[in-house]
Amino acid sequence: MTIRDNARTAQAGTLESMDCLVTVTESTGERQIEISGAAVSRFAGAMTKKVNQVLDELEGKTEAKSVVVSVQDNGALDIVLGARVEAAYLRLVGGGAS
Amino acid sequence: MRRTMLYLPGNNPNMLTRGYLFGADGLVLDLEDSVSVNEKDSARILVREILKRGAFGECEVTVRINGLDTAFWRDDVAAIVPHGVHGVRVPKVESVGTIKALDEELSSVESAASLPAGVTKIFCLLETALGVWRAYDIASASPRVTAIIPGGEDLTADLRTNRSASGVELEWTRRMLIVAARAAGVDALDTVYPRITDDEGLRREAEFIKQLGYDGKSVIHPNQIPIVHEVFTPSEAEIEKARKIVSAAKDATRRGLGAISVDGRMVDLPVVRRAEFTLARAGITDNEQRGQEK
């Protein structure tokens, strides 16, 4: 298990239509991405790629953190997914985490 | 044309991505009142990404930023201005100083983004008695200012009253702002009509502000768009009359004549200007008008 018991976590987004709820949790191991939702069987590959792309860009601009990302999707476009991942990650590294 | 400008909540992907499909002349992506304080960061990122995608059809796209009395507005401007927004709608403007400060910040962000200086316009929301009182000075404070807009809920609260069905409490404000807007050479856009199921009330208010001279109205629900458009779009008879006047005026100019007559009535310059405005509001371009004259 790479997530500590008291690991910091941050969220962004909602479960409303065309949105997704992204939870980012600090971890000690490799980056992990978990995606769930009605369209996951068709779009999991593209969504994972988008999450990785956003995290790679952010890690180049901020203090890099190893994270576990959980996406609960309800039909989000890739730009919405990217925005929610960015918001959650910046909350984690910027002090908005719990 | 700015007959309608539709507010879209800045943290709602569904509305932000589909809002342009409802046919408003303009969109207002809202980072202010429709976004809770805890979601300002997330909404700002989302609106930035929506702007970068840029699928808005023919709509004029503006963003209502947070007020200059908040900690958010500079981050709002930095996030949105580089990505092709036509203007920013700034709330609770009360002074020339506010516009100067915003102008300076916009210039700085435009320069860093290699955008033409002054390309980002300012839409001023006058939501306090003081802001309304200083309307002309605010509208003249920068060449970026393109419209002034009276407040609704905030203004009536500041006036120590509330919004009634008749709108009597905003009547003087609306009359004053149209004069200030015309004197300053900017558009006058009305506030929203909050009763979204009261179509007749909306129509009455739209007819009233159109008669005062307003250019359009902010709307908060897609169902309000066709009603306001109907009020602001000239009828076929008005368009035909305007065509005749503009055509006759051009003919008179070619022939070196002064006063002209159309359908037995004298037509002078203000009448011609009104006719040209009618054609513009109907979306009829000079080229189309020339085609009709051939």
Coordinates of C-alpha atoms in Angstrom, one line a residue:
Chain A
M1 CA 0.0 0.0 0.0
T2 CA 1.5 3.4 -1.0
I3 CA -1.0 5.6 0.8
R4 CA -0.2 6.4 4.4
D5 CA -3.0 6.4 6.9
N6 CA -2.8 10.1 7.5
A7 CA -2.1 11.0 3.8
R8 CA -3.2 14.4 2.7
T9 CA -5.9 14.5 0.1
A10 CA -7.7 17.1 -2.0
Q11 CA -10.7 17.1 -4.3
A12 CA -12.1 19.2 -7.1
G13 CA -15.2 18.9 -9.3
T14 CA -18.6 17.4 -8.8
L15 CA -20.7 14.4 -9.8
E16 CA -23.1 16.6 -11.8
S17 CA -23.7 15.8 -15.5
M18 CA -20.7 16.5 -17.7
D19 CA -18.4 16.8 -14.7
C20 CA -16.2 14.5 -12.7
L21 CA -15.0 14.4 -9.1
V22 CA -11.3 14.1 -8.8
T23 CA -9.6 13.1 -5.6
V24 CA -5.8 13.4 -5.3
T25 CA -4.0 11.7 -2.5
E26 CA -0.4 12.0 -1.5
S27 CA 1.4 8.7 -1.8
T28 CA 4.9 7.3 -1.3
G29 CA 5.0 5.1 -4.3
E30 CA 4.4 5.3 -8.1
R31 CA 1.7 7.5 -9.5
Q32 CA -1.6 5.6 -9.7
I33 CA -4.8 6.6 -11.6
E34 CA -8.1 5.0 -10.9
I35 CA -11.1 5.9 -13.1
S36 CA -14.7 4.9 -12.6
G37 CA -18.0 5.9 -14.3
A38 CA -20.4 4.8 -17.0
A39 CA -18.0 5.5 -19.9
V40 CA -14.9 4.0 -18.4
S41 CA -14.9 0.9 -20.6
R42 CA -14.7 3.1 -23.7
F43 CA -12.6 6.1 -22.6
A44 CA -10.4 4.9 -19.7
G45 CA -7.3 4.9 -21.9
A46 CA -7.9 8.5 -23.2
M47 CA -8.8 9.7 -19.7
T48 CA -5.7 8.1 -18.1
K49 CA -3.6 9.8 -20.8
K50 CA -5.2 13.2 -20.1
V51 CA -4.6 12.8 -16.3
N52 CA -1.0 11.9 -16.9
Q53 CA -0.5 14.8 -19.2
V54 CA -1.8 17.3 -16.8
L55 CA 0.1 15.9 -13.8
D56 CA 3.4 15.8 -15.9
E57 CA 2.9 19.5 -16.7
L58 CA 2.1 20.5 -13.1
E59 CA 5.0 18.5 -11.7
G60 CA 7.2 20.6 -13.9
K61 CA 5.8 23.8 -12.5
T62 CA 5.3 23.0 -8.8
E63 CA 6.8 20.9 -6.1
A64 CA 6.4 17.4 -7.6
K65 CA 4.4 15.0 -5.4
S66 CA 3.7 11.3 -6.0
V67 CA 0.0 10.9 -6.0
V68 CA -2.9 8.5 -6.3
V69 CA -5.6 10.0 -8.5
S70 CA -9.2 8.8 -8.3
V71 CA -11.7 10.0 -11.0
Q72 CA -15.4 9.5 -10.7
D73 CA -16.6 10.5 -14.1
N74 CA -20.1 11.6 -15.2
G75 CA -19.5 12.4 -18.8
A76 CA -16.7 15.1 -18.4
L77 CA -15.0 16.3 -21.6
D78 CA -11.3 16.0 -21.6
I79 CA -10.8 19.7 -20.9
V80 CA -13.1 19.4 -17.9
L81 CA -11.2 16.4 -16.6
G82 CA -7.9 18.2 -17.1
A83 CA -9.3 21.3 -15.2
R84 CA -10.5 19.2 -12.3
V85 CA -7.2 17.3 -12.0
E86 CA -5.3 20.6 -12.1
A87 CA -7.5 22.1 -9.4
A88 CA -7.3 19.1 -7.1
Y89 CA -3.5 18.8 -7.5
L90 CA -2.9 22.5 -6.9
R91 CA -5.1 22.3 -3.8
L92 CA -2.9 19.4 -2.6
V93 CA 0.4 21.1 -3.1
G94 CA -0.9 24.6 -2.3
G95 CA -2.3 24.0 1.1
G96 CA -5.9 23.5 0.2
A97 CA -5.7 19.8 1.2
S98 CA -7.2 18.1 4.3
Chain B
M1 CA -25.2 43.3 -31.4
R2 CA -25.7 42.8 -27.6
R3 CA -29.4 42.2 -27.4
T4 CA -28.8 39.4 -24.9
M5 CA -25.8 38.4 -22.8
L6 CA -26.4 35.0 -21.0
Y7 CA -24.8 34.4 -17.6
L8 CA -23.2 30.9 -17.3
P9 CA -22.0 29.7 -13.8
G10 CA -18.3 29.4 -13.9
N11 CA -18.0 26.1 -12.1
N12 CA -20.7 24.3 -14.2
P13 CA -19.1 22.4 -17.1
N14 CA -22.5 21.5 -18.6
M15 CA -23.6 25.1 -18.9
L16 CA -20.2 26.4 -19.9
T17 CA -19.8 24.0 -22.8
R18 CA -23.3 24.1 -24.1
G19 CA -24.3 27.7 -23.3
Y20 CA -23.5 29.1 -26.7
L21 CA -26.0 26.8 -28.3
F22 CA -29.0 28.8 -26.9
G23 CA -28.5 31.6 -29.4
A24 CA -27.6 34.6 -27.1
D25 CA -25.6 37.4 -28.7
G26 CA -23.1 37.2 -25.9
L27 CA -22.0 35.0 -23.0
V28 CA -20.9 36.0 -19.5
L29 CA -18.8 33.2 -17.9
D30 CA -19.3 34.0 -14.3
L31 CA -16.5 33.8 -11.7
E32 CA -18.3 36.0 -9.2
D33 CA -21.6 35.5 -7.5
S34 CA -22.4 32.1 -9.0
V35 CA -19.2 30.6 -7.6
S36 CA -18.7 30.0 -3.9
V37 CA -15.6 31.3 -2.2
N38 CA -14.2 27.7 -1.8
E39 CA -14.5 27.0 -5.5
K40 CA -13.0 30.2 -7.0
D41 CA -9.7 28.4 -7.8
S42 CA -11.4 25.5 -9.5
A43 CA -13.9 27.6 -11.5
R44 CA -11.0 29.9 -12.7
I45 CA -9.1 26.9 -14.1
L46 CA -12.3 25.5 -15.7
V47 CA -13.2 28.8 -17.3
R48 CA -9.6 29.1 -18.6
E49 CA -9.8 25.7 -20.2
I50 CA -13.2 26.4 -21.7
L51 CA -11.8 29.7 -23.2
K52 CA -8.8 27.8 -24.6
R53 CA -11.1 25.4 -26.4
G54 CA -12.9 28.4 -27.9
A55 CA -16.1 26.9 -29.1
F56 CA -18.7 29.7 -28.7
G57 CA -20.2 30.0 -32.2
E58 CA -20.9 33.7 -33.0
C59 CA -21.2 34.8 -29.4
E60 CA -19.3 37.6 -27.9
V61 CA -17.5 36.1 -24.9
T62 CA -16.9 37.9 -21.6
V63 CA -16.0 36.8 -18.1
R64 CA -17.4 38.4 -15.0
I65 CA -14.4 38.6 -12.8
N66 CA -14.4 39.1 -9.0
G67 CA -14.5 42.6 -7.8
L68 CA -11.4 44.7 -7.3
D69 CA -12.1 44.7 -3.6
T70 CA -11.4 41.0 -3.4
A71 CA -8.2 38.9 -3.4
F72 CA -9.3 37.0 -6.6
W73 CA -9.5 39.5 -9.4
R74 CA -5.8 39.6 -10.4
D75 CA -5.7 35.8 -10.7
D76 CA -9.0 36.0 -12.7
V77 CA -7.5 38.4 -15.2
A78 CA -4.2 36.5 -15.5
A79 CA -6.0 33.3 -16.2
I80 CA -8.6 34.4 -18.7
V81 CA -7.2 37.4 -20.7
P82 CA -4.5 35.5 -22.6
H83 CA -7.1 33.1 -24.0
G84 CA -9.2 35.2 -26.3
V85 CA -11.9 36.8 -24.2
H86 CA -13.6 39.8 -25.7
G87 CA -14.0 41.6 -22.4
V88 CA -14.3 41.4 -18.7
R89 CA -17.4 42.3 -16.8
V90 CA -16.3 43.9 -13.5
P91 CA -18.7 44.1 -10.6
K92 CA -19.5 46.9 -8.2
V93 CA -17.5 49.7 -10.0
E94 CA -17.7 52.9 -7.9
S95 CA -14.8 55.0 -9.1
V96 CA -12.6 56.0 -12.0
G97 CA -9.7 54.6 -10.0
T98 CA -11.1 51.1 -10.2
I99 CA -11.2 51.3 -14.0
K100 CA -7.7 52.8 -14.1
A101 CA -6.4 49.9 -11.9
L102 CA -8.1 47.3 -14.1
D103 CA -7.0 49.0 -17.3
E104 CA -3.4 48.9 -16.0
E105 CA -3.6 45.2 -15.1
L106 CA -5.2 44.3 -18.4
S107 CA -2.4 46.1 -20.3
S108 CA 0.2 44.2 -18.3
V109 CA -1.4 40.8 -19.0
E110 CA -2.0 41.7 -22.7
S111 CA 1.6 42.7 -23.1
A112 CA 2.9 39.5 -21.5
A113 CA 0.6 37.4 -23.7
S114 CA 1.6 39.4 -26.9
L115 CA -2.0 40.6 -27.4
P116 CA -2.7 43.9 -29.1
A117 CA -2.9 46.6 -26.4
G118 CA -6.4 47.5 -25.4
V119 CA -8.1 44.5 -27.1
T120 CA -9.8 43.4 -23.9
K121 CA -12.9 45.5 -23.3
I122 CA -14.4 46.5 -20.0
F123 CA -18.1 46.1 -19.1
C124 CA -18.9 48.0 -15.9
L125 CA -21.5 46.8 -13.5
L126 CA -22.8 49.8 -11.5
E127 CA -24.3 48.2 -8.5
T128 CA -24.2 50.9 -5.8
A129 CA -25.7 54.3 -5.6
L130 CA -22.2 55.8 -5.8
G131 CA -21.4 53.9 -8.9
V132 CA -24.6 55.0 -10.6
W133 CA -24.0 58.6 -9.6
R134 CA -20.5 58.5 -11.2
A135 CA -21.7 56.6 -14.3
Y136 CA -20.5 59.1 -16.9
D137 CA -17.0 59.5 -15.3
I138 CA -16.7 55.7 -15.1
A139 CA -17.8 55.1 -18.6
S140 CA -15.3 57.7 -19.8
A141 CA -12.4 56.5 -17.6
S142 CA -10.8 54.3 -20.3
P143 CA -11.2 53.6 -24.0
R144 CA -11.6 50.0 -23.0
V145 CA -15.0 50.7 -21.4
T146 CA -17.6 49.5 -23.9
A147 CA -20.7 49.2 -21.8
I148 CA -22.3 50.2 -18.5
I149 CA -24.9 48.0 -16.8
P150 CA -27.1 48.9 -13.8
G151 CA -27.1 46.5 -10.9
G152 CA -30.2 44.6 -9.9
E153 CA -30.2 42.9 -6.5
D154 CA -27.1 44.7 -5.1
L155 CA -28.3 48.1 -6.2
T156 CA -31.8 47.8 -4.8
A157 CA -30.2 46.6 -1.5
D158 CA -27.9 49.7 -1.5
L159 CA -30.9 51.9 -2.3
R160 CA -32.6 50.3 0.8
T161 CA -35.5 48.8 -1.2
N162 CA -36.2 45.6 -3.0
R163 CA -37.0 44.5 -6.6
S164 CA -40.7 44.8 -7.4
A165 CA -42.6 43.4 -10.3
S166 CA -43.0 46.9 -11.8
G167 CA -39.3 47.7 -11.4
V168 CA -40.1 51.2 -10.3
E169 CA -37.2 51.3 -7.9
L170 CA -34.7 51.0 -10.8
E171 CA -36.5 53.3 -13.2
W172 CA -34.5 56.5 -12.4
T173 CA -31.2 54.5 -12.5
R174 CA -32.1 53.1 -16.0
R175 CA -33.0 56.6 -17.3
M176 CA -29.8 58.1 -15.9
L177 CA -27.5 55.3 -17.2
I178 CA -28.8 55.6 -20.8
V179 CA -27.9 59.3 -20.8
A180 CA -24.5 58.6 -19.3
A181 CA -23.8 55.8 -21.8
R182 CA -24.7 57.8 -24.8
A183 CA -22.8 60.8 -23.5
A184 CA -19.7 58.6 -23.1
G185 CA -20.2 56.8 -26.4
V186 CA -20.6 53.3 -24.8
D187 CA -23.4 50.7 -24.8
A188 CA -26.1 50.6 -22.2
L189 CA -27.0 47.0 -21.2
D190 CA -29.7 46.3 -18.7
T191 CA -29.6 44.1 -15.6
V192 CA -31.2 40.6 -15.5
Y193 CA -34.9 40.0 -15.0
P194 CA -34.9 37.6 -12.0
R195 CA -38.4 36.0 -12.4
I196 CA -37.5 33.3 -14.9
T197 CA -41.0 32.0 -15.3
D198 CA -42.7 35.4 -15.8
D199 CA -42.4 35.8 -19.6
E200 CA -44.9 38.7 -19.7
G201 CA -43.0 40.6 -17.0
L202 CA -39.7 40.1 -18.9
R203 CA -41.3 41.3 -22.1
R204 CA -42.7 44.5 -20.4
E205 CA -39.3 45.2 -18.9
A206 CA -37.5 44.6 -22.2
E207 CA -39.9 46.8 -24.1
F208 CA -39.4 49.6 -21.5
I209 CA -35.6 49.5 -21.7
K210 CA -35.7 49.3 -25.5
Q211 CA -37.8 52.4 -25.6
L212 CA -35.3 54.2 -23.3
G213 CA -32.6 53.4 -25.8
Y214 CA -30.8 50.4 -24.2
D215 CA -28.8 48.1 -26.5
G216 CA -29.8 44.9 -24.8
K217 CA -30.3 43.0 -21.6
S218 CA -28.4 40.4 -19.5
V219 CA -30.3 37.1 -19.1
I220 CA -30.0 34.3 -16.6
H221 CA -32.0 31.6 -18.4
P222 CA -32.1 30.3 -22.0
N223 CA -35.8 30.7 -22.1
Q224 CA -35.4 34.5 -21.7
I225 CA -33.4 34.8 -24.9
P226 CA -36.1 34.6 -27.6
I227 CA -38.3 37.0 -25.7
V228 CA -35.7 39.7 -25.5
H229 CA -34.6 39.1 -29.1
E230 CA -38.2 39.5 -30.3
V231 CA -38.5 42.8 -28.5
F232 CA -35.1 44.1 -29.8
T233 CA -35.4 42.9 -33.3
P234 CA -37.2 45.3 -35.7
S235 CA -40.4 44.2 -37.4
E236 CA -40.6 43.6 -41.2
A237 CA -42.5 46.9 -41.5
E238 CA -39.8 48.8 -39.5
I239 CA -37.0 47.3 -41.6
E240 CA -38.8 48.2 -44.9
K241 CA -39.4 51.7 -43.8
A242 CA -35.7 52.0 -42.7
R243 CA -34.5 50.7 -46.0
K244 CA -36.5 53.3 -47.9
I245 CA -35.2 56.1 -45.7
V246 CA -31.5 55.0 -46.0
S247 CA -31.8 54.5 -49.7
A248 CA -33.5 57.9 -50.2
A249 CA -30.9 59.6 -48.1
K250 CA -28.0 58.0 -50.2
D251 CA -29.8 59.0 -53.4
A252 CA -30.2 62.6 -52.1
T253 CA -26.5 62.7 -51.2
R254 CA -25.5 61.6 -54.7
R255 CA -27.7 64.2 -56.2
G256 CA -26.5 67.0 -53.9
L257 CA -29.9 67.5 -52.3
G258 CA -30.6 68.6 -48.7
A259 CA -33.9 67.7 -47.1
I260 CA -35.7 64.7 -48.6
S261 CA -39.2 63.3 -48.4
V262 CA -40.1 59.6 -47.9
D263 CA -43.8 58.6 -48.2
G264 CA -44.8 62.2 -47.9
R265 CA -42.8 62.9 -44.7
M266 CA -39.7 65.0 -44.4
V267 CA -36.6 63.1 -43.5
D268 CA -33.6 64.8 -41.8
L269 CA -30.3 63.5 -40.4
P270 CA -31.6 62.1 -37.1
V271 CA -34.2 60.1 -38.9
V272 CA -31.6 58.7 -41.2
R273 CA -29.4 57.8 -38.3
R274 CA -32.3 56.0 -36.6
A275 CA -33.1 54.1 -39.8
E276 CA -29.4 53.0 -40.1
F277 CA -29.6 51.9 -36.5
T278 CA -32.7 49.9 -37.2
L279 CA -31.0 48.1 -40.1
A280 CA -27.9 47.4 -37.9
R281 CA -30.2 45.9 -35.2
A282 CA -31.8 43.8 -37.8
G283 CA -28.4 42.5 -38.7
I284 CA -28.5 44.0 -42.2
T285 CA -25.1 45.1 -43.4
D286 CA -24.2 47.9 -45.8
N287 CA -23.5 45.4 -48.5
E288 CA -27.0 43.8 -48.1
Q289 CA -28.6 47.2 -48.2
R290 CA -26.7 48.1 -51.4
G291 CA -27.9 44.8 -52.9
Q292 CA -31.5 45.8 -52.2
E293 CA -31.0 49.2 -53.8
K294 CA -29.8 47.7 -57.1

